[in-house]
Coordinates of C-alpha atoms and ligand atoms in Angstrom, one line a residue:
X1 CA 13.0 -22.6 -3.4
X2 CA 14.3 -21.2 0.0
X3 CA 13.3 -23.3 3.1
X4 CA 10.7 -21.4 5.3
X5 CA 13.0 -21.1 8.3
X6 CA 14.7 -18.2 9.7
X7 CA 18.3 -18.3 10.3
X8 CA 21.5 -16.1 10.6
X9 CA 25.0 -17.2 9.9
X10 CA 26.5 -13.7 10.0
X11 CA 25.8 -10.4 11.3
X12 CA 23.2 -8.3 9.3
X13 CA 24.5 -7.0 7.0
X14 CA 27.1 -9.5 6.3
X15 CA 30.6 -9.2 4.7
X16 CA 28.9 -10.0 1.3
X17 CA 26.5 -7.6 1.7
X18 CA 28.7 -5.0 2.8
X19 CA 31.0 -5.5 -0.3
X20 CA 28.1 -5.0 -2.5
X21 CA 26.9 -2.0 -0.5
X22 CA 30.2 -0.4 -1.4
X23 CA 29.9 -1.1 -5.0
X24 CA 26.5 0.2 -4.8
X25 CA 27.6 3.7 -3.4
X26 CA 30.0 4.1 -6.3
X27 CA 27.3 3.4 -8.9
X28 CA 24.0 4.0 -7.7
X29 CA 22.6 7.6 -6.8
X30 CA 22.6 8.1 -3.2
X31 CA 19.1 9.3 -3.6
X32 CA 17.6 6.1 -3.8
X33 CA 17.3 4.8 -0.2
X34 CA 17.1 1.3 1.3
X35 CA 15.7 0.4 4.6
X36 CA 18.3 -2.4 5.3
X37 CA 21.4 -2.6 3.0
X38 CA 21.3 -6.4 2.7
X39 CA 21.6 -7.8 -0.8
X40 CA 19.1 -10.6 -1.4
X41 CA 20.0 -13.7 -3.4
X42 CA 16.9 -15.7 -3.4
X43 CA 13.5 -15.7 -1.7
X44 CA 10.4 -17.6 -1.6
X45 CA 7.2 -17.4 0.4
X46 CA 8.1 -15.3 3.4
X47 CA 11.9 -15.7 3.6
X48 CA 14.6 -13.7 1.9
X49 CA 18.0 -15.2 1.7
X50 CA 20.8 -12.7 1.3
X51 CA 24.2 -13.2 -0.3
X52 CA 25.8 -14.2 2.9
X53 CA 23.3 -17.1 3.6
X54 CA 21.2 -15.4 6.2
X55 CA 17.5 -16.2 6.0
X56 CA 15.5 -13.2 7.1
X57 CA 11.6 -13.5 8.0
X58 CA 10.0 -10.8 5.5
X59 CA 7.5 -8.7 7.4
X60 CA 7.6 -6.0 4.6
X61 CA 6.7 -8.0 1.4
X62 CA 8.6 -5.1 -0.8
X63 CA 6.1 -2.8 0.7
X64 CA 3.0 -4.9 0.5
X65 CA 3.7 -6.5 -2.9
X66 CA 4.5 -10.0 -2.5
X67 CA 1.4 -11.1 -0.8
X68 CA 1.3 -14.3 -2.4
X69 CA 4.8 -14.8 -1.3
X70 CA 8.0 -14.4 -3.1
X71 CA 8.3 -16.2 -6.3
X72 CA 4.8 -17.9 -6.0
X73 CA 5.0 -21.1 -7.9
X74 CA 1.8 -20.0 -10.2
X75 CA 3.4 -16.6 -10.9
X76 CA 6.7 -18.2 -11.8
X77 CA 4.8 -20.9 -14.1
X78 CA 2.9 -18.3 -15.9
X79 CA 5.7 -15.9 -16.1
X80 CA 8.1 -18.5 -17.6
X81 CA 5.4 -19.5 -20.1
X82 CA 4.4 -16.0 -21.3
X83 CA 8.2 -14.7 -21.4
X84 CA 8.8 -17.6 -23.7
X85 CA 5.9 -17.0 -25.9
X86 CA 6.4 -13.1 -26.4
X87 CA 7.8 -10.6 -24.1
X88 CA 6.0 -7.5 -25.6
X89 CA 3.9 -5.9 -28.4
X90 CA 2.7 -2.7 -26.8
X91 CA -1.1 -3.0 -26.1
X92 CA -1.4 0.4 -28.2
X93 CA 0.3 -1.4 -31.3
X94 CA -1.5 -4.8 -31.1
X95 CA -3.3 -6.7 -28.3
X96 CA -3.0 -9.7 -26.5
X97 CA -5.7 -11.8 -24.3
X98 CA -3.6 -11.6 -20.7
X99 CA -4.3 -7.9 -20.5
X100 CA -8.1 -8.4 -21.4
X101 CA -8.2 -11.2 -18.7
X102 CA -6.7 -9.0 -16.1
X103 CA -9.0 -6.0 -16.6
X104 CA -11.9 -8.8 -16.6
X105 CA -10.8 -10.0 -13.2
X106 CA -10.4 -6.4 -12.0
X107 CA -13.8 -5.6 -13.1
X108 CA -15.0 -8.6 -11.4
X109 CA -13.3 -8.5 -8.2
X110 CA -13.4 -4.6 -7.2
X111 CA -16.5 -3.5 -5.3
X112 CA -20.0 -3.2 -7.2
X113 CA -21.8 -5.0 -9.7
X114 CA -22.1 -2.1 -12.2
X115 CA -20.8 -1.9 -15.7
X116 CA -16.8 -1.5 -15.5
X117 CA -13.7 -1.0 -17.6
X118 CA -10.2 -1.1 -16.5
X119 CA -6.9 -0.1 -17.9
X120 CA -3.6 -1.0 -17.0
X121 CA -0.3 1.0 -16.2
X122 CA 3.3 0.1 -14.7
X123 CA 3.1 1.7 -11.4
X124 CA 0.9 3.0 -8.5
X125 CA 1.6 6.5 -9.2
X126 CA 0.9 6.2 -12.9
X127 CA -2.2 4.8 -11.9
X128 CA -3.3 7.6 -9.7
X129 CA -2.4 10.2 -12.1
X130 CA -4.5 8.3 -14.9
X131 CA -7.4 8.2 -12.7
X132 CA -7.1 11.9 -12.0
X133 CA -6.8 12.4 -15.7
X134 CA -10.0 10.4 -16.2
X135 CA -11.9 12.1 -13.5
X136 CA -11.0 15.6 -14.9
X137 CA -11.9 14.7 -18.4
X138 CA -15.1 12.8 -17.5
X139 CA -16.5 15.9 -15.2
X140 CA -14.8 18.8 -17.0
X141 CA -13.6 20.0 -13.6
X142 CA -10.0 20.5 -12.6
X143 CA -9.6 20.5 -8.6
X144 CA -8.5 17.1 -6.8
X145 CA -9.0 16.8 -3.0
X146 CA -6.7 14.5 -1.0
X147 CA -6.3 14.3 2.7
X148 CA -3.6 14.9 5.3
X149 CA -1.3 12.1 5.6
X150 CA -2.0 10.9 2.2
X151 CA 0.5 9.1 0.0
X152 CA -0.2 8.6 -3.8
X153 CA 3.2 8.4 -5.2
X154 CA 6.4 10.5 -6.3
X155 CA 5.6 11.7 -9.8
X156 CA 4.9 15.5 -10.0
X157 CA 1.1 15.0 -9.7
X158 CA 1.1 12.3 -7.2
X159 CA 3.9 14.2 -5.2
X160 CA 1.4 17.1 -5.1
X161 CA -1.3 14.6 -3.7
X162 CA 1.2 13.1 -1.0
X163 CA 1.2 15.0 2.1
X164 CA 4.5 14.6 3.6
X165 CA 7.2 16.7 2.9
X166 CA 10.3 14.8 3.8
X167 CA 11.5 12.5 2.0
X168 CA 9.0 12.8 -0.7
X169 CA 8.5 16.4 -1.7
X170 CA 11.1 18.5 0.1
X171 CA 13.3 20.4 -2.7
X172 CA 11.0 19.3 -5.9
X173 CA 8.6 21.9 -6.1
X174 CA 6.8 23.6 -8.0
X175 CA 4.1 20.7 -7.4
X176 CA 1.2 20.3 -9.9
X177 CA -1.8 22.9 -9.6
X178 CA -5.3 22.7 -8.4
X179 CA -4.6 20.0 -5.6
X180 CA -6.2 20.7 -2.2
X181 CA -6.1 18.8 1.0
X182 CA -8.6 18.1 3.6
X183 CA -8.4 16.8 7.5
X184 CA -8.1 13.1 7.7
X185 CA -10.4 11.2 10.0
X186 CA -7.6 10.0 12.1
X187 CA -9.1 8.5 15.3
X188 CA -6.1 8.4 17.4
X189 CA -5.1 11.9 17.1
X190 CA -8.7 13.9 16.7
X191 CA -8.2 16.8 18.9
X192 CA -11.9 16.0 20.5
X193 CA -11.6 12.2 20.7
X194 CA -12.3 9.3 18.5
X195 CA -15.8 9.2 19.0
X196 CA -16.4 12.5 17.6
X197 CA -13.8 11.9 14.7
X198 CA -15.8 10.8 11.6
X199 CA -18.6 13.6 12.3
X200 CA -16.2 16.2 12.8
X201 CA -13.8 15.1 10.2
X202 CA -16.8 14.8 7.6
X203 CA -17.9 18.3 8.5
X204 CA -14.7 19.8 8.1
X205 CA -14.0 18.3 4.7
X206 CA -17.2 19.3 3.3
X207 CA -16.8 22.8 4.6
X208 CA -13.4 23.2 3.1
X209 CA -14.1 21.8 -0.1
X210 CA -17.2 24.3 -0.2
X211 CA -15.7 27.4 0.8
X212 CA -12.2 27.0 -0.5
X213 CA -12.7 24.9 -3.5
X214 CA -16.4 24.8 -4.8
X215 CA -18.2 21.6 -5.6
X216 CA -18.6 22.5 -8.9
X217 CA -14.9 22.7 -9.5
X218 CA -14.2 19.4 -7.9
X219 CA -13.4 16.8 -10.4
X220 CA -12.2 14.0 -7.6
X221 CA -11.6 13.3 -4.0
X222 CA -9.0 10.6 -3.5
X223 CA -8.9 8.5 -0.5
X224 CA -6.8 5.5 0.8
X225 CA -9.3 3.5 2.8
X226 CA -6.3 2.6 5.2
X227 CA -3.6 5.4 4.7
X228 CA -0.2 3.4 4.0
X229 CA 2.6 5.5 4.2
X230 CA 1.1 7.9 6.3
X231 CA 0.8 5.6 9.3
X232 CA -1.8 2.7 8.6
X233 CA -4.6 5.2 9.6
X234 CA -7.9 3.4 9.4
X235 CA -10.3 6.4 8.8
X236 CA -13.0 6.5 11.7
X237 CA -15.8 4.2 11.0
X238 CA -18.6 5.8 8.6
X239 CA -16.2 8.5 7.3
X240 CA -15.1 7.1 4.1
X241 CA -18.9 6.1 3.3
X242 CA -20.2 9.6 4.0
X243 CA -17.2 11.1 1.9
X244 CA -18.1 8.8 -1.0
X245 CA -21.9 9.4 -0.8
X246 CA -21.4 13.2 -0.7
X247 CA -19.1 13.0 -3.7
X248 CA -22.0 11.1 -5.6
X249 CA -24.5 13.9 -4.6
X250 CA -22.0 16.4 -5.9
X251 CA -21.1 14.7 -9.2
X252 CA -17.5 14.4 -8.0
X253 CA -15.7 11.1 -8.9
X254 CA -14.7 9.2 -5.7
X255 CA -11.5 7.4 -6.2
X256 CA -10.1 4.9 -3.5
X257 CA -6.6 4.4 -3.7
X258 CA -6.4 0.7 -3.0
X259 CA -2.7 0.3 -4.2
X260 CA -1.4 -0.8 -0.7
X261 CA -4.6 -2.2 0.9
X262 CA -6.1 -4.1 -2.3
X263 CA -5.8 -7.8 -3.3
X264 CA -6.7 -9.6 0.1
X265 CA -4.5 -8.1 2.5
X266 CA -6.8 -6.4 4.7
X267 CA -9.0 -9.9 4.8
X268 CA -11.2 -8.5 2.1
X269 CA -10.3 -8.2 -1.7
X270 CA -10.4 -4.7 -1.3
X271 CA -10.6 -2.4 2.0
X272 CA -13.4 -0.4 0.6
X273 CA -15.8 -3.3 1.2
X274 CA -15.4 -2.8 5.0
X275 CA -17.5 0.2 4.6
X276 CA -19.8 -1.1 1.9
X277 CA -18.2 1.6 -0.4
X278 CA -18.3 1.1 -4.1
X279 CA -15.8 3.8 -5.5
X280 CA -16.3 5.5 -8.8
X281 CA -12.6 4.6 -9.5
X282 CA -10.2 2.4 -7.8
X283 CA -6.5 2.4 -8.4
X284 CA -4.5 -1.0 -7.8
X285 CA -0.9 -2.1 -7.9
X286 CA 1.6 -3.7 -5.8
X287 CA 0.4 -7.1 -5.0
X288 CA -1.6 -7.4 -8.1
X289 CA 1.2 -9.1 -10.0
X290 CA 3.1 -11.0 -7.4
X291 CA 6.1 -8.8 -7.5
X292 CA 6.2 -7.7 -11.4
X293 CA 5.3 -4.0 -12.3
X294 CA 1.8 -3.8 -12.8
X295 CA -1.1 -1.5 -11.9
X296 CA -4.7 -0.4 -12.8
X297 CA -7.5 1.8 -12.9
X298 CA -11.0 0.1 -12.7
X299 CA -14.3 1.9 -12.5
X300 CA -17.7 2.9 -13.9
X301 CA -17.8 2.4 -17.7
X302 CA -19.1 5.6 -18.3
X303 CA -16.0 7.6 -16.6
X304 CA -13.5 5.1 -18.1
X305 CA -14.8 5.4 -21.8
X306 CA -15.5 9.1 -21.5
X307 CA -11.8 9.9 -22.6
X308 CA -11.2 9.9 -26.3
X309 CA -9.7 6.8 -27.9
X310 CA -6.1 7.0 -27.6
X311 CA -6.2 9.3 -24.7
X312 CA -4.8 6.9 -22.1
X313 CA -1.7 4.5 -22.6
X314 CA 2.0 4.0 -22.4
X315 CA 4.6 1.9 -24.0
X316 CA 4.7 -0.7 -21.2
X317 CA 1.5 -0.5 -19.4
X318 CA -0.2 -3.9 -19.0
X319 CA 3.0 -5.7 -20.2
X320 CA 2.0 -9.4 -21.2
X321 CA 4.7 -10.7 -18.8
X322 CA 3.5 -8.7 -15.7
X323 CA -0.2 -9.4 -16.9
X324 CA 0.7 -13.2 -16.7
X325 CA 2.1 -12.7 -13.2
X326 CA -0.9 -10.9 -12.3
X327 CA -3.3 -14.1 -13.6
X328 CA -1.0 -16.4 -11.5
X329 CA -1.1 -14.3 -8.2
X330 CA -5.0 -13.8 -8.5
X331 CA -5.4 -17.5 -9.0
X332 CA -3.2 -18.2 -5.8
X333 CA -5.4 -15.6 -3.9
X334 CA -8.6 -17.6 -4.8
X335 CA -7.4 -21.0 -4.7
X336 CA -5.6 -20.4 -1.3
X337 CA -8.4 -18.2 -0.1
X338 CA -6.0 -15.5 0.9
X339 CA -8.6 -13.0 2.2
X340 CA -9.6 -15.6 4.9
X341 CA -6.1 -16.3 5.7
X342 CA -5.3 -12.6 6.0
X343 CA -8.1 -12.1 8.5
X344 CA -7.3 -15.2 10.4
X345 CA -3.7 -14.3 10.8
X346 CA -4.4 -10.7 11.5
X347 CA -6.6 -11.6 14.4
X348 CA -3.5 -13.6 15.8
X349 CA -1.3 -10.6 15.2
X350 CA -3.8 -8.3 16.7
X351 CA -4.0 -10.2 20.1
X352 CA -0.2 -10.6 20.1
X353 CA 0.1 -6.8 19.8
X354 CA -2.8 -6.1 22.3
X355 CA -0.9 -8.2 24.9
X356 CA 2.1 -6.3 24.2
X357 CA 0.2 -2.9 24.5
X358 CA -0.6 -3.9 28.1
X359 CA 2.9 -4.4 29.0
X360 CA 4.6 -1.4 27.1
X361 CA 2.8 2.1 27.3
X362 CA 5.1 3.4 24.4
X363 CA 2.5 1.5 22.1
X364 CA -0.1 4.3 22.0
X365 CA -2.3 2.8 19.4
X366 CA -2.8 -0.6 17.4
X367 CA -4.5 -0.5 14.2
X368 CA -5.1 -1.8 10.7
X369 CA -6.8 -4.7 9.2
X370 CA -5.8 -8.1 8.4
X371 CA -2.2 -8.4 7.6
X372 CA -1.9 -4.6 7.3
X373 CA -1.5 -3.7 10.8
X374 CA 0.7 -1.2 13.0
X375 CA 1.4 0.3 16.4
X376 CA 2.1 3.7 17.0
X377 CA 4.9 4.5 19.3
X378 CA 4.7 7.5 21.9
X379 CA 6.9 8.8 24.6
X380 CA 4.0 10.0 26.7
X381 CA 0.7 7.9 26.5
X382 CA -1.3 11.2 27.5
X383 CA 0.3 13.8 25.3
X384 CA 0.8 11.0 22.6
X385 CA 4.0 12.6 21.8
X386 CA 5.4 10.7 18.7
X387 CA 8.7 8.7 19.5
X388 CA 10.5 8.3 16.1
X389 CA 13.8 7.5 17.9
X390 CA 12.4 4.7 19.8
X391 CA 10.8 3.4 16.6
X392 CA 13.8 3.5 14.5
X393 CA 15.7 1.8 17.5
X394 CA 13.2 -1.1 17.3
X395 CA 13.3 -1.5 13.8
X396 CA 17.2 -1.6 13.7
X397 CA 16.9 -4.1 16.5
X398 CA 14.6 -6.2 14.3
X399 CA 17.0 -6.0 11.4
X400 CA 19.8 -7.2 13.5
X401 CA 17.7 -10.1 14.7
X402 CA 16.9 -11.2 11.0
X403 CA 13.3 -9.7 10.7
X404 CA 12.7 -7.3 8.0
X405 CA 10.4 -4.7 9.1
X406 CA 9.3 -1.2 8.0
X407 CA 8.3 1.9 9.6
X408 CA 6.0 4.6 8.2
X409 CA 4.0 7.6 9.4
X410 CA 3.8 11.3 8.9
X411 CA 5.9 11.5 12.4
X412 CA 7.9 8.6 11.8
X413 CA 6.8 6.5 14.7
X414 CA 4.8 3.9 13.3
X415 CA 5.9 0.4 13.3
X416 CA 4.1 -1.6 10.5
X417 CA 3.6 -5.4 10.0
X418 CA 3.2 -6.6 6.4
X419 CA 4.1 -10.1 6.2
X420 CA 3.2 -12.1 3.0
X421 CA -0.4 -13.7 3.4
X422 CA 1.1 -17.1 3.0
X423 CA 3.6 -16.7 5.6
X424 CA 3.4 -19.6 8.2
X425 CA 1.9 -19.3 11.5
X426 CA 5.1 -20.2 12.9
X427 CA 7.1 -17.7 10.9
X428 CA 4.7 -15.0 11.8
X429 CA 4.9 -16.0 15.5
X430 CA 8.7 -16.2 15.4
X431 CA 8.7 -12.6 14.2
X432 CA 6.2 -11.0 16.4
X433 CA 8.7 -12.6 19.1
X434 CA 11.6 -10.8 17.6
X435 CA 9.8 -7.6 17.5
X436 CA 9.0 -8.1 21.3
X437 CA 12.5 -8.5 22.2
X438 CA 13.4 -5.5 20.0
X439 CA 11.0 -3.3 21.9
X440 CA 12.4 -4.3 25.0
X441 CA 15.9 -4.0 24.0
X442 CA 15.2 -0.6 22.6
X443 CA 13.5 0.6 25.8
X444 CA 16.3 -0.8 28.0
X445 CA 18.8 1.5 26.3
Ligands
PLZ501 N1 -0.6 4.9 -3.6 C1 -1.5 3.9 -1.4 O1 0.8 2.8 -1.0 C2 3.1 3.2 -2.9 C3 6.1 3.7 -1.8 C4 7.2 3.8 -1.0 P1 4.3 3.3 -6.9 N2 3.6 3.1 -1.4 C5 5.1 2.7 -1.3 C6 8.2 4.8 -1.6 O2 8.8 5.4 -0.7 O3 8.2 5.0 -2.8 C7 1.8 3.6 -3.1 C8 0.7 3.8 -2.1 C9 -0.6 4.2 -2.3 C10 0.3 5.0 -4.6 C11 1.4 4.5 -4.2 C12 2.6 4.6 -5.5 O4 2.9 3.4 -6.1 O5 4.1 1.8 -7.5 O6 5.2 3.2 -5.7 O7 4.3 4.2 -7.9

């Protein structure tokens, strides 16, 4: 266990990390990026300790994965027990209980009380691919509609669903066919203002699908309730519910991609709940298994069971060790009431960011829910000109000061806060303090 306090004993990255970085550059493809080239030795809760002994405050959680904290004791215990029992059979070859138990929990915890089924996979992208496969099969239609600023993965189909060219798509064409894009109800940047955003974005969505795709050809519409990589964009109130209802009215499968928003992070088990939306299919991943690779598709039994037996699967999907980790992580979320904790710490974070926004006009927007929040950095508050340079400078200053942070956004100007949901109030506070100083430092240059 790493003590839950921040401490710097060398520059970041220190000599040990620098030596490993040199080795890495000779061995690892340069195409795989790393936000901060420190090498981690041990981690627990909300602290990462690197090979030089620096203890960093973790505001990234491995991109919203270690919501229950790194090496959560329940995850560790369940994994140790399972790994000693058996490591793999392949669920398609012979079954095991933990897979079934995770599916039962997914069916129970996701929105809606209707009859559901789940299937498990290895990564978020794979879950999204499978949700699309299921929707196409069940409807007999082909087209899939995604939104501006969407992120759904890096595989061929999900790369097509993802909006942003660099670094995700550039040079990797051709992309999968029958993918269409509609405007996102992005309140801060909606041309006629936030008040009109939900209505106008919905009208544009309906009109585009009707005229350019045809409802009768549309298998699915996929939406992140809060867009993650695209910039923590919370769709304008009412937008998601109207899109979901319109899908229902037109026999289109509404898929909520809750891979980043899911599992307590936003202050609810799933972010769809804020709008009272019951998705037909919901994709999960990331935080589900406390750091082990696992992802799922959960949804209406009639859709999930439509595919012929054997039509879905994969060697490792729902691996028993990953399932054991999920059972531990979900237990921690329940026992420690992490929805409530995310909401409470989220309020603290919002109020601190609001106070900062009053002092710094580069903070154009504060948005998100629970412990999934971000600020959008602009060089001109009226023109809302994105300022990726200041954003990157603040990020680098945080890193130097021992706070691991991430940016995101289509314009690279969104600074996001994704701490573990079990982070102490003290560490959260300390981290925000580092961000404040980093912002002041970046602006003074
Ligand atoms: N859907 C909503 O956020 C993963 C990936 C970052 P995988 N987001 C972080 C990167 O640069 O690769 C994500 C997501 C949403 C799907 C995915 C894909 O999940 O587990 O990375 O495949």
